[in-house]
Coordinates of C-alpha atoms in Angstrom, one line a residue:
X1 CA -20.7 17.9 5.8
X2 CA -23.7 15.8 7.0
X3 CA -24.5 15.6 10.7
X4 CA -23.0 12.3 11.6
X5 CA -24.3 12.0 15.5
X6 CA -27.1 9.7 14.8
X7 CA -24.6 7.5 13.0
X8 CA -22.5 7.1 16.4
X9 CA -25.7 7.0 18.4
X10 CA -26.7 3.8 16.2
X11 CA -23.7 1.6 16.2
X12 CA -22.9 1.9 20.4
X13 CA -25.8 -1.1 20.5
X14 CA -23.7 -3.2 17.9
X15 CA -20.1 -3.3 19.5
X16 CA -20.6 -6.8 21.0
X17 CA -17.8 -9.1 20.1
X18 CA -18.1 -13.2 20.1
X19 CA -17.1 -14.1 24.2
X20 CA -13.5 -16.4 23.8
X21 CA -10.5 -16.5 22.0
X22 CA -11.4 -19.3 19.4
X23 CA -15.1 -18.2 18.6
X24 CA -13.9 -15.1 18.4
X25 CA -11.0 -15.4 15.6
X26 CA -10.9 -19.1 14.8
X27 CA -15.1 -19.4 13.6
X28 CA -15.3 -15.3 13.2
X29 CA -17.3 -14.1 10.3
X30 CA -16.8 -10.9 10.9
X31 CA -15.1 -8.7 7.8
X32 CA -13.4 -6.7 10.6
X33 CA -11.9 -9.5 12.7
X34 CA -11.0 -11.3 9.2
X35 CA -9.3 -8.3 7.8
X36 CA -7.0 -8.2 10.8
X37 CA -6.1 -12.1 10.5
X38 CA -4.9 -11.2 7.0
X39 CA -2.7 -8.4 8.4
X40 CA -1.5 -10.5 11.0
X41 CA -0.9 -12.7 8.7
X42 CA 0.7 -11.0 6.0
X43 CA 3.2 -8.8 8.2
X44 CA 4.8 -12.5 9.7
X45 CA 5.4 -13.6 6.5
X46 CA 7.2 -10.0 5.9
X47 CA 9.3 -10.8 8.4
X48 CA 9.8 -14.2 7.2
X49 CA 10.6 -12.9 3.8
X50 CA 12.7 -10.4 5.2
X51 CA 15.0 -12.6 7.1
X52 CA 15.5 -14.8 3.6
X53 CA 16.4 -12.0 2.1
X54 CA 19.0 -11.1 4.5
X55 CA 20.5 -14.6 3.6
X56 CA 20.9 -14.0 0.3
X57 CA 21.8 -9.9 1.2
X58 CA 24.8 -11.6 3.6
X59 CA 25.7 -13.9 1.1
X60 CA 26.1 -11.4 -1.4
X61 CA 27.7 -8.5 0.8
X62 CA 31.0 -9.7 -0.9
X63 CA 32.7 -12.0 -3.8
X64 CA 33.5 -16.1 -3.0
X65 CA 31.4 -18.3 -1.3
X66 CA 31.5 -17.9 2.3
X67 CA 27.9 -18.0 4.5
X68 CA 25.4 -20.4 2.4
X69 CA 26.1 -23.1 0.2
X70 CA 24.9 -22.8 -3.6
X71 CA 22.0 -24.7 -3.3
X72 CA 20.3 -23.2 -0.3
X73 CA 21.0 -20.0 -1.0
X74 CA 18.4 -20.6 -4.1
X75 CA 15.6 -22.7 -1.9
X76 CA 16.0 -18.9 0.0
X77 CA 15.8 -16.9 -3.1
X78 CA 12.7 -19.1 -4.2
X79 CA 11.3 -18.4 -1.2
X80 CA 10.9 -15.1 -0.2
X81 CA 9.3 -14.7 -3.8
X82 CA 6.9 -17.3 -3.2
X83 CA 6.6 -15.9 0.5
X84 CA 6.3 -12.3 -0.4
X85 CA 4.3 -12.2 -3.2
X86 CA 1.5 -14.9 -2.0
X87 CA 2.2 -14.6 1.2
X88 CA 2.8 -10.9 2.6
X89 CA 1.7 -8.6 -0.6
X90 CA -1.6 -10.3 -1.6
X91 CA -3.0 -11.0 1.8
X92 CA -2.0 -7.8 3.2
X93 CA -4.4 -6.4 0.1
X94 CA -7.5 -9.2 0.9
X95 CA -7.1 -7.9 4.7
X96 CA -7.4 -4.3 3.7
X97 CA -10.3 -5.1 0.9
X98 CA -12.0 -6.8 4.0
X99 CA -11.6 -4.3 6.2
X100 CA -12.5 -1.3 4.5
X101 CA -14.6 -2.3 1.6
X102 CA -18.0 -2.9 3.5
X103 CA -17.0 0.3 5.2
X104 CA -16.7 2.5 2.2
X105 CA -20.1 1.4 0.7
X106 CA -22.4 0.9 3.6
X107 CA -22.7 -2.8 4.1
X108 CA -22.9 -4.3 7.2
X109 CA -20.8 -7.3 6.2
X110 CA -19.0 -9.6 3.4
X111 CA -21.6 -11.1 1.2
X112 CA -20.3 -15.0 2.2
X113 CA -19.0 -14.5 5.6
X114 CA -18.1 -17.9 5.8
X115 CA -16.5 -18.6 2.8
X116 CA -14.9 -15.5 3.9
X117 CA -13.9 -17.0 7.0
X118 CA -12.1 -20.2 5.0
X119 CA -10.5 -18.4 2.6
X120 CA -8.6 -17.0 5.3
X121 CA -7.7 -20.4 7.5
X122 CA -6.7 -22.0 4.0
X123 CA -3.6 -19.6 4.0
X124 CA -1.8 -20.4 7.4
X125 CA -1.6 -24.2 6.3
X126 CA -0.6 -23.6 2.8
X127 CA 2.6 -21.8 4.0
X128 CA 3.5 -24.3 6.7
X129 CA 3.7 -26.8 4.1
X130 CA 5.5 -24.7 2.1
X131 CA 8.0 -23.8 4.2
X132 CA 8.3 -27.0 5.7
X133 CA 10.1 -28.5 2.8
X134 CA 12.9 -26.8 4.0
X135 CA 13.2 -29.4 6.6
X136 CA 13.1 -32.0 4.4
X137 CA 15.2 -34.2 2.8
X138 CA 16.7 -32.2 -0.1
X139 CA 15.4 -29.1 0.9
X140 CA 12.6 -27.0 -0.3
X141 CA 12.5 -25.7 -4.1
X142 CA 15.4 -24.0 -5.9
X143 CA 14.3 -24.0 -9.1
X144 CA 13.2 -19.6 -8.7
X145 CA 9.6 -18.5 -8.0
X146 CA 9.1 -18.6 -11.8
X147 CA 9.4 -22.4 -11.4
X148 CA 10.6 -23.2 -15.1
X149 CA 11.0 -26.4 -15.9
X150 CA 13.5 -28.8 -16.4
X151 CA 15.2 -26.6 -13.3
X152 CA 12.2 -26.9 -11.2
X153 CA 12.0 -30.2 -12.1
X154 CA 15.5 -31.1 -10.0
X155 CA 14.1 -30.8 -6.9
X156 CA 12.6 -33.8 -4.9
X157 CA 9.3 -34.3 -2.7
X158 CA 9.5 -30.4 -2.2
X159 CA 8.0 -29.9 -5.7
X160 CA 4.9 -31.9 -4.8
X161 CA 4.2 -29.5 -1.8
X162 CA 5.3 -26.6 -3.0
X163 CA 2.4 -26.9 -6.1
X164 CA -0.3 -28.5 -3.6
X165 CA 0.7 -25.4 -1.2
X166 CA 0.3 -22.7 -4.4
X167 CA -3.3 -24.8 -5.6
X168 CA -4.1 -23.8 -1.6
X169 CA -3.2 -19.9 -2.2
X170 CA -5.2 -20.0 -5.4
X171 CA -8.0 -21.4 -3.7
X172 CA -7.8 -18.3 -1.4
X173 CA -7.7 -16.0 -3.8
X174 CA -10.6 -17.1 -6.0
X175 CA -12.9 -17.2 -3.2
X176 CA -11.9 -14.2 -2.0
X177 CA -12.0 -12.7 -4.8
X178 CA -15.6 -14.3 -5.4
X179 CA -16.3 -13.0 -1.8
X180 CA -15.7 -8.9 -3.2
X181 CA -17.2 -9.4 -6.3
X182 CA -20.7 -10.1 -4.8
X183 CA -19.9 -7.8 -2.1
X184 CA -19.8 -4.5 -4.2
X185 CA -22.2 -5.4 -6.8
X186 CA -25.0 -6.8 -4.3
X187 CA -24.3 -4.3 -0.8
X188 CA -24.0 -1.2 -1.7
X189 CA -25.6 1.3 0.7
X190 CA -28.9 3.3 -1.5
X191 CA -27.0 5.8 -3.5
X192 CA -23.9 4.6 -3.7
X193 CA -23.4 4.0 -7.5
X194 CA -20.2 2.6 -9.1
X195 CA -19.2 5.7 -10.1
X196 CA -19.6 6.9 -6.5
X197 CA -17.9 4.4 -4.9
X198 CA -14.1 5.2 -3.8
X199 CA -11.6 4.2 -6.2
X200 CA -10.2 1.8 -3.2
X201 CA -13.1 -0.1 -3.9
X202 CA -13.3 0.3 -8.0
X203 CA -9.5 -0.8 -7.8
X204 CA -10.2 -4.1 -5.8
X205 CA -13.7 -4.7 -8.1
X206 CA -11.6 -5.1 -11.2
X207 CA -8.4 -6.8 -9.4
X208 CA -10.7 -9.2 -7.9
X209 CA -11.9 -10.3 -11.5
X210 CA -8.5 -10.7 -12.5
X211 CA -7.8 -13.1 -10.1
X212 CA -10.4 -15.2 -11.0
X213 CA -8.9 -15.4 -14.7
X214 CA -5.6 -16.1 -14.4
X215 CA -5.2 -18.5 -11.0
X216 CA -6.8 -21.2 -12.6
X217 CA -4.1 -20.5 -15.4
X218 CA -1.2 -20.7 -12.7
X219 CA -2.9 -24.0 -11.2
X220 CA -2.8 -25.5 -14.9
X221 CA 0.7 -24.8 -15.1
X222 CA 1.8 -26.5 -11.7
X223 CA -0.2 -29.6 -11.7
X224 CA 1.5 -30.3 -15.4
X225 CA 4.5 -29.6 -13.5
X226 CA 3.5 -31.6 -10.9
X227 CA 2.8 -34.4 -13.0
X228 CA 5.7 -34.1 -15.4
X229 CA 7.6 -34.8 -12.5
X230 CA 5.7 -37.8 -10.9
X231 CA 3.5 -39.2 -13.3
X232 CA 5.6 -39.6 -16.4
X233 CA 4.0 -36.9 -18.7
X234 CA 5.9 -35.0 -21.1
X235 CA 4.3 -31.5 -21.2
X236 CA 7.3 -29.7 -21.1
X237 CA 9.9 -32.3 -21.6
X238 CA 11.7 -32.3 -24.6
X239 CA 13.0 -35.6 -24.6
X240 CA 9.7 -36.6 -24.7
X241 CA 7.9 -34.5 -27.3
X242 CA 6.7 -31.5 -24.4
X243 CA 8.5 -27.9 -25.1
X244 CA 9.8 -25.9 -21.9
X245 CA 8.9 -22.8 -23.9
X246 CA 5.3 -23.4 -23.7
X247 CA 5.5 -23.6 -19.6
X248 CA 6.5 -19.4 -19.9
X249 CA 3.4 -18.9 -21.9
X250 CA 1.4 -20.3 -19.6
X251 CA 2.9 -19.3 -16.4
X252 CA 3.2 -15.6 -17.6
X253 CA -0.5 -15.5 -18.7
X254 CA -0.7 -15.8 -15.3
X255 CA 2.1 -13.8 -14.2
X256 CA 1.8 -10.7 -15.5
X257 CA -1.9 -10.1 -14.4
X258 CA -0.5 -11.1 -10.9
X259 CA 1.6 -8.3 -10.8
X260 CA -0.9 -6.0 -11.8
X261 CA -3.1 -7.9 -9.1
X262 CA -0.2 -6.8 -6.8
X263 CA -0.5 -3.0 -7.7
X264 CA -3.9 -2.3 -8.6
X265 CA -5.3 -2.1 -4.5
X266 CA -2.0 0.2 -4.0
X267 CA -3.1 2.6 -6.8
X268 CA -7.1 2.7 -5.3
X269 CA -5.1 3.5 -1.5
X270 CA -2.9 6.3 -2.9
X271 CA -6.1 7.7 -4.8
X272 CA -7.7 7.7 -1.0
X273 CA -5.0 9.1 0.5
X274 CA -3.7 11.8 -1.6
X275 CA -7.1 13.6 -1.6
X276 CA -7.7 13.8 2.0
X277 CA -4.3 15.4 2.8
X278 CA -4.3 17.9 -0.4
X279 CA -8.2 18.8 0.9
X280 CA -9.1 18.7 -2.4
X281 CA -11.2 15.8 -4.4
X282 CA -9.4 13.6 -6.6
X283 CA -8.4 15.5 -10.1
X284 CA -10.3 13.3 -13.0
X285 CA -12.1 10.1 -11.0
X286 CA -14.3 9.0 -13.6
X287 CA -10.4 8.6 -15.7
X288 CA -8.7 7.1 -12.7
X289 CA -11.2 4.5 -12.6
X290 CA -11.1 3.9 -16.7
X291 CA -7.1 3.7 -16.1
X292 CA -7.5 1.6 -13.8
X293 CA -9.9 -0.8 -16.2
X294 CA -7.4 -0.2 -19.1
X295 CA -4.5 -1.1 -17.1
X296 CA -6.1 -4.5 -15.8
X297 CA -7.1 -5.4 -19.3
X298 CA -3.8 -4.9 -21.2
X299 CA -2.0 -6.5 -18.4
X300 CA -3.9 -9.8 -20.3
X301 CA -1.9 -9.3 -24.0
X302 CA 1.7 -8.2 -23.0
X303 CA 2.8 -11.5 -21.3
X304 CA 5.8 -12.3 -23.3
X305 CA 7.4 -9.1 -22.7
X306 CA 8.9 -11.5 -20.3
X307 CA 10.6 -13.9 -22.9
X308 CA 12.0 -11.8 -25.5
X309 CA 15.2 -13.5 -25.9
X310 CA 13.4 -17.7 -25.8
X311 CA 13.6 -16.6 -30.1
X312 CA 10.1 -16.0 -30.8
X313 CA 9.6 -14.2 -34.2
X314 CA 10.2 -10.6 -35.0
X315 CA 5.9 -9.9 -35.1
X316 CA 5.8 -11.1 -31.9
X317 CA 8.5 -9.1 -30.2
X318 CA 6.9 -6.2 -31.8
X319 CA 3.5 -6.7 -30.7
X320 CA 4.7 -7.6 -27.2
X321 CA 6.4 -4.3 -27.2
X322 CA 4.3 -1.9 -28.4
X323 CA 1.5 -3.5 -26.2
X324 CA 3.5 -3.3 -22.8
X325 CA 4.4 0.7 -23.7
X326 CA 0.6 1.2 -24.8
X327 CA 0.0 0.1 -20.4
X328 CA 2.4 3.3 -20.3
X329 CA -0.3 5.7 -20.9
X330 CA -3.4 5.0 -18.0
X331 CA 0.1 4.4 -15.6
X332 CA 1.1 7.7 -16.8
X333 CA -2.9 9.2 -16.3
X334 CA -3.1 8.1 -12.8
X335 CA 0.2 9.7 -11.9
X336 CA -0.4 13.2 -13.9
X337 CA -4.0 12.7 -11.9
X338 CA -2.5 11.9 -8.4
X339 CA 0.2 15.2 -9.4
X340 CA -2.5 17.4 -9.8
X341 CA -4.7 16.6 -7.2
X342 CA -1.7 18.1 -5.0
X343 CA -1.5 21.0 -7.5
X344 CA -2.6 24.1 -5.1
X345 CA -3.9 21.8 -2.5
X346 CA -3.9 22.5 0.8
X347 CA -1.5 19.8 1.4
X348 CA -0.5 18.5 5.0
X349 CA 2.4 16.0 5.3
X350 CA 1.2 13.4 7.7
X351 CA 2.6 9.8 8.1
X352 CA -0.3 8.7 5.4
X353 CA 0.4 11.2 3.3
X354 CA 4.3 11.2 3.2
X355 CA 4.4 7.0 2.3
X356 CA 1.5 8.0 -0.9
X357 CA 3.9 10.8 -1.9
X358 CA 6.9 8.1 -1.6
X359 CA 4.5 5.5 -3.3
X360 CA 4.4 8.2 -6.5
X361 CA 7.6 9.5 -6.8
X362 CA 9.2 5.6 -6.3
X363 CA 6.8 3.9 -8.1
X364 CA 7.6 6.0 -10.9
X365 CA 11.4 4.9 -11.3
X366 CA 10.2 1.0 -11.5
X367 CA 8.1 2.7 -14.5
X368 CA 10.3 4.2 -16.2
X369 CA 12.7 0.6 -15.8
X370 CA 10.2 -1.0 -17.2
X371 CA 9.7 0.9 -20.1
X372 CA 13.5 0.3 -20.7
X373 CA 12.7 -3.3 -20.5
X374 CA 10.0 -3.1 -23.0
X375 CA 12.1 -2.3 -25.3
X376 CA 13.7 -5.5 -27.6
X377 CA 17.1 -5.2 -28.2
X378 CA 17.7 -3.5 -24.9
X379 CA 15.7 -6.2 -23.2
X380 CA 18.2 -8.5 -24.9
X381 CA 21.1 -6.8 -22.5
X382 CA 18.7 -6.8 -19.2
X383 CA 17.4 -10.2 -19.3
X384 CA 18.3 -12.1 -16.2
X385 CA 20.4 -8.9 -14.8
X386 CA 20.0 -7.3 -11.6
X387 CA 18.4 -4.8 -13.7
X388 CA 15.0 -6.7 -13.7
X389 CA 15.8 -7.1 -10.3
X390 CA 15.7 -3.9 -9.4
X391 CA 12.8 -3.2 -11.8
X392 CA 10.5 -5.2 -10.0
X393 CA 11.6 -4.0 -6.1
X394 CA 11.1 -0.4 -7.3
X395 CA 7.4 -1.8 -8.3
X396 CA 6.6 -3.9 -5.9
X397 CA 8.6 -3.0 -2.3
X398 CA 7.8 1.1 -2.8
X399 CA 5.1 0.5 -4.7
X400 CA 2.4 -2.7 -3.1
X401 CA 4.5 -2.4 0.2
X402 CA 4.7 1.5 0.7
X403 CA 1.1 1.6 -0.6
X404 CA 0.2 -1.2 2.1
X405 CA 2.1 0.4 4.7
X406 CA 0.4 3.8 4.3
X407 CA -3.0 2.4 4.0
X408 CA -2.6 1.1 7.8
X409 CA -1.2 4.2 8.8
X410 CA -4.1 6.4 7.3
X411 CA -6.9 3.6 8.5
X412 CA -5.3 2.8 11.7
X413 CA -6.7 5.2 14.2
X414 CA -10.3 4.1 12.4
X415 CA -9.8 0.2 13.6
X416 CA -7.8 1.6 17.1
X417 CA -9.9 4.3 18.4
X418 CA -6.3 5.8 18.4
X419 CA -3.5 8.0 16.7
X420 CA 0.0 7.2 15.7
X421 CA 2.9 9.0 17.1
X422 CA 3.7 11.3 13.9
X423 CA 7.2 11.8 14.9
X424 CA 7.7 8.3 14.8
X425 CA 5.6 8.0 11.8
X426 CA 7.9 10.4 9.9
X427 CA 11.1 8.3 11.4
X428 CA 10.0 4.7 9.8
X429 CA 9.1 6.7 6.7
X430 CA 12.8 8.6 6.3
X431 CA 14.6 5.6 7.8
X432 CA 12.6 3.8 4.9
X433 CA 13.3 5.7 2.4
X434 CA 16.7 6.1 2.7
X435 CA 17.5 2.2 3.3
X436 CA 15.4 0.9 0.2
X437 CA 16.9 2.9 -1.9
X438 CA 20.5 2.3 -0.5
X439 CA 18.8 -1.4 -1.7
X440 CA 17.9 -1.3 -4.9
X441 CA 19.4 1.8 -6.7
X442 CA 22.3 0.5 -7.0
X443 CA 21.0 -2.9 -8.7
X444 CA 20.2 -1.1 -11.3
X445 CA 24.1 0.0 -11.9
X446 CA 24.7 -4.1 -11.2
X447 CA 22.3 -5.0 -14.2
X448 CA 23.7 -2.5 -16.5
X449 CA 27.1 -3.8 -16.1
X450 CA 26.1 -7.5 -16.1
X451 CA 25.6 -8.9 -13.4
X452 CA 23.2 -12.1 -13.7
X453 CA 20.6 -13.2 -11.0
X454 CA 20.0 -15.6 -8.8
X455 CA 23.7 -16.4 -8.1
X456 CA 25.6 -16.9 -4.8
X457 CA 29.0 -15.8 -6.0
X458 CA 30.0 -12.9 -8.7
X459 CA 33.5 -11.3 -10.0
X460 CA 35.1 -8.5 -8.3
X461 CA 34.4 -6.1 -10.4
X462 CA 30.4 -6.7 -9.1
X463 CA 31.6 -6.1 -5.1
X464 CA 31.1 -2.2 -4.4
X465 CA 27.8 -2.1 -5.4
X466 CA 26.8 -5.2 -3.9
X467 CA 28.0 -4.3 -0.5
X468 CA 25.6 -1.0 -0.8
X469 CA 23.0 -3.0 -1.8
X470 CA 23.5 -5.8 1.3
X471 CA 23.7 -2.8 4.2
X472 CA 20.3 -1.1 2.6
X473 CA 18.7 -4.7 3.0
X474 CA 20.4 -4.8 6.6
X475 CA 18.6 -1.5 7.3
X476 CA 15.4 -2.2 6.0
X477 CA 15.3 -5.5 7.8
X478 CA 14.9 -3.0 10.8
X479 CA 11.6 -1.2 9.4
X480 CA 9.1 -3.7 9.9
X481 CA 10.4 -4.2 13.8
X482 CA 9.8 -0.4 14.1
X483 CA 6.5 -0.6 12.8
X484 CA 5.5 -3.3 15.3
X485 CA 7.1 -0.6 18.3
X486 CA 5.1 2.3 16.8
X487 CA 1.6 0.6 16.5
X488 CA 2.3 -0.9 20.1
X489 CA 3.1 2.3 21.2
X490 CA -0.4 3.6 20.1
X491 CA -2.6 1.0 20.9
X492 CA -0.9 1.5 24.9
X493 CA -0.8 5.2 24.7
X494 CA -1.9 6.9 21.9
X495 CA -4.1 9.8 21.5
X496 CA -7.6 9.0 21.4
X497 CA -8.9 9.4 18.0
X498 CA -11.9 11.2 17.0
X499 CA -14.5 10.0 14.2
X500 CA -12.6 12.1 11.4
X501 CA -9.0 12.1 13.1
X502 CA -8.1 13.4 9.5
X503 CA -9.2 16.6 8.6
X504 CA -9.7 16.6 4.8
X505 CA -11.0 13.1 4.8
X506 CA -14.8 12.1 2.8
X507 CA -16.5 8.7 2.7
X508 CA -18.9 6.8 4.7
X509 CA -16.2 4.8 6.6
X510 CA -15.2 8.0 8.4
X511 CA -19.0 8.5 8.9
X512 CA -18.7 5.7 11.9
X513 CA -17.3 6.3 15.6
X514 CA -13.8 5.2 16.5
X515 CA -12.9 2.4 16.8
X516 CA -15.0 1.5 14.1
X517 CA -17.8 -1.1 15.9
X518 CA -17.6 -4.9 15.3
X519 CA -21.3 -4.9 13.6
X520 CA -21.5 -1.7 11.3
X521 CA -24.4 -0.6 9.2
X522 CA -27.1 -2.7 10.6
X523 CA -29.5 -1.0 8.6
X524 CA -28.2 1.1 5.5
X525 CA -26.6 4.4 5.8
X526 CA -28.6 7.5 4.5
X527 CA -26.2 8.9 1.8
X528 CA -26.5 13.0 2.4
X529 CA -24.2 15.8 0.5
X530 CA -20.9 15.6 0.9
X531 CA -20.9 11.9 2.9
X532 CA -19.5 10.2 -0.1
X533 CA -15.8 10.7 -1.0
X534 CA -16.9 12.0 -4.8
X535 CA -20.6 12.4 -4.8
X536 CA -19.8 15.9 -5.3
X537 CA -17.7 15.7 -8.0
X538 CA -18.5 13.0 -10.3
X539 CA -21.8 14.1 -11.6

């Protein structure tokens, strides 16, 4: 391993943060300081999410009508979609890309640190006017986070702000998204190549080109919305010529790269991860990072996997579903790759490592659902069930979520200078695992026997199951609380950590002291053997 004193020597001159609170984090440019606004950030709306979600969990804890009237219990089921998915899973992802992406190839910074700086201060304001319709007249939107039309269309003045708040997200993305792009292809350290680069960083390169494809698609389909519903067009009216129909085609061009957008970042952290605690380098990078590209590029052509049953023809079902099992096979590469990098390892079960192996093994069940839902004429019987329900928790709660949460948990003593309390660590991870599943295995059994979404009140025959399902949401509404305690915890009286505090860990952000300085890399790291977390391996 390469002598990394002079490194530490270097960056003592460049800890000097901005004197103040406001120039500090309100005018920062720092990818350090913006990276934490975004996990700030992200981990209220979490809890903001979470709390919906206990609504509708209360609501559903048993038959009849009892805590929530109809209505508001779907402004809240709207909601903590629209909150999660824009608001906790995707900025949570930007905050880590921000954090750790300049640190993993040697730049000193972002390459538009100010544009960096507003895509950040956009977010706070979109999601105060988003969920400030539920204070107004009529209450916020309750048409689902899908927002078909004509159901979306019910609402009143919370359609208008919940499109101008989701145009405000998309303008986030893009330019961060712009913001990583020019980052990794213009500030790369000398002899960090693309193929040396850690697959963290290849993951976010490709995800960030998806955003830019497909949220100008998602802003086309809400200001037609948004004008079908105040200016008197009739794009997907029927009444007046428009076809509702066409609104899922374009919204799922959109939505199915988002949810690839949403998983991509969590397949580059588990690829980090899952090396350093094996002590071995990651079985078959140069095919991780091609399954990764493979992935991101059929997520473009299987869109209406989503609509089997709106009666397109029998050609399109087919090509819908062959296309969405084809995505199968690089899913299926990374895992058989992530399996056998833990093959003979030396493995170690820290915090980290325990939430990647959770990631895998979890992630996998929302795969295997959604190869059952590939499927047409069983798709037919899943549509609008709890089973797609479950589907997409099992993808995106212990998939982007567990991937997020052990990506602050392996980077954490690098931005703190300290070390978690493991037996904590291993507490929130058991208490975890045991709640989400308590969740959402048992929707799965909900689907299969017929129970439809997005509704307040359900037959009898629905009420065992349901009760599981509400007191696994009741105990995972406690995890995020825990993690608050256990970071506090460190940050007050954790161990100090030392510039490698993991022992099988490569890369050139563990070449810098910790706490990682506010200015890093001033001038260029000198790339030696071993410093790069697959020089060795991947030529």
């Amino acid at each position: 391993m390469a002598n990394t004193s002079a490194h530490a020597d270097h960056h003592d001159d460049h800890d000097h943060k901005p004197e103040g609170f406001l120039d500090r984090w309100l005018f920062t440019t720092n990818h350090k300081d913006i990276g934490t606004l975004y996990l700030i950030f992200a981990f209220t709306m979490v809890i903001i999410g979470a709390a919906m979600s206990v609504v509708i969990r209360t609501e559903l804890a048993s038959p009849g009508l009892q805590h929530v009237q109809p209505y508001f219990f779907n402004q809240m089921t709207t909601l903590h979609a629209l909150v999660m998915i824009f608001g906790a899973v995707m900025p949570a992802f930007v905050g880590l890309a921000n954090w750790m992406i300049p640190l993993q190839i040697g730049a000193p910074d972002m390459a538009l640190p100010r544009m960096n700086n507003w895509s950040f201060w956009i977010m706070p304001f979109a999601f105060t006017m988003l969920l400030g319709t539920l204070f107004m007249p009529g209450g916020g939107p309750a048409g689902g986070w899908t927002m078909y039309p004509p159901l979306a269309l019910q609402g009143g003045a919370s359609v208008a702000f919940m499109v101008f708040a989701i145009h405000m997200m998309g303008i986030s993305s893009i330019m961060g998204a712009i913001n990583i792009i020019a980052t990794i292809l213009n500030m790369r350290a000398p002899g960090v190549d693309l193929l040396k680069m850690p697959l963290f960083t290849w993951s976010w390169l490709i995800t960030a080109f998806l955003l830019i494809a497909v949220m100008p698609v998602l802003a086309g389909a809400v200001t037609m919305l948004l004008t079908d519903k105040f200016f008197g067009t009739s794009f997907f009216n029927a009444a007046g010529g428009g076809d509702p129909v066409m609104y899922q085609h374009i919204f799922w061009f959109f939505g199915h790269p988002e949810v690839y957008i949403m998983i991509l970042p969590a397949f580059g952290i588990v690829s980090e991860i899952i090396p350093t605690f094996s002590r071995k380098p990651l079985f078959g990078y140069q095919a991780m990072v091609y399954a990764v590209a493979s992935i991101a590029f059929l997520s473009f052509i299987v869109w209406a996997h989503h609509m089997f049953t709106v009666g397109m023809p029998l050609g399109g079902e087919l090509f819908f579903m062959y296309a969405t099992m084809l995505i199968a096979i690089p899913t299926g590469v990374k895992i058989f790759n992530w399996v056998s990098t833990m093959w003979q390892g030396s493995i170690s079960f820290e915090t980290p490592m325990l939430w990647a192996i959770g990631f895998v093994v979890l992630f996998a069940i929302g795969g295997f659902s959604g190869i059952m839902l590939a499927l047409v004429p069983a798709d037919f019987q899943y549509h609008d069930t709890y089973f797609v329900v479950a589907h997409f928790h099992y993808v995106l709660v212990t998939g982007a979520l567990f991937s997020i949460i052990a990506a602050i948990y392996y980077w954490w003593p690098k931005w703190t200078g300290r070390m978690i309390n493991e037996t904590w660590g291993k507490v929130h991870f058991w208490w975890t695992m045991v709640f989400v599943n308590l969740t959402f295995f048992p929707q799965h059994f909900l689907g299969l026997a017929g129970m439809p979404r997005r509704i307040p009140d359900y037959n009898v025959a629905f009420a065992d199951w349901n009760l599981i399902s509400s007191i696994g949401a009741f105990g995972m509404f406690v995890t995020p609380w825990m993690m608050i305690a256990i970071f506090a915890m460190s940050k007050k009286q954790g161990a100090i950590a030392p510039q490698r505090p993991w022992e099988g860990a490569h890369g050139l952000e563990w070449e810098v002291p910790s706490p990682a300085p506010h200015h890093t890399f001033t001038n260029p790291p000198v790339i030696k053997p071993g410093m790069l977390a697959h020089g060795d391996v991947t030529h």
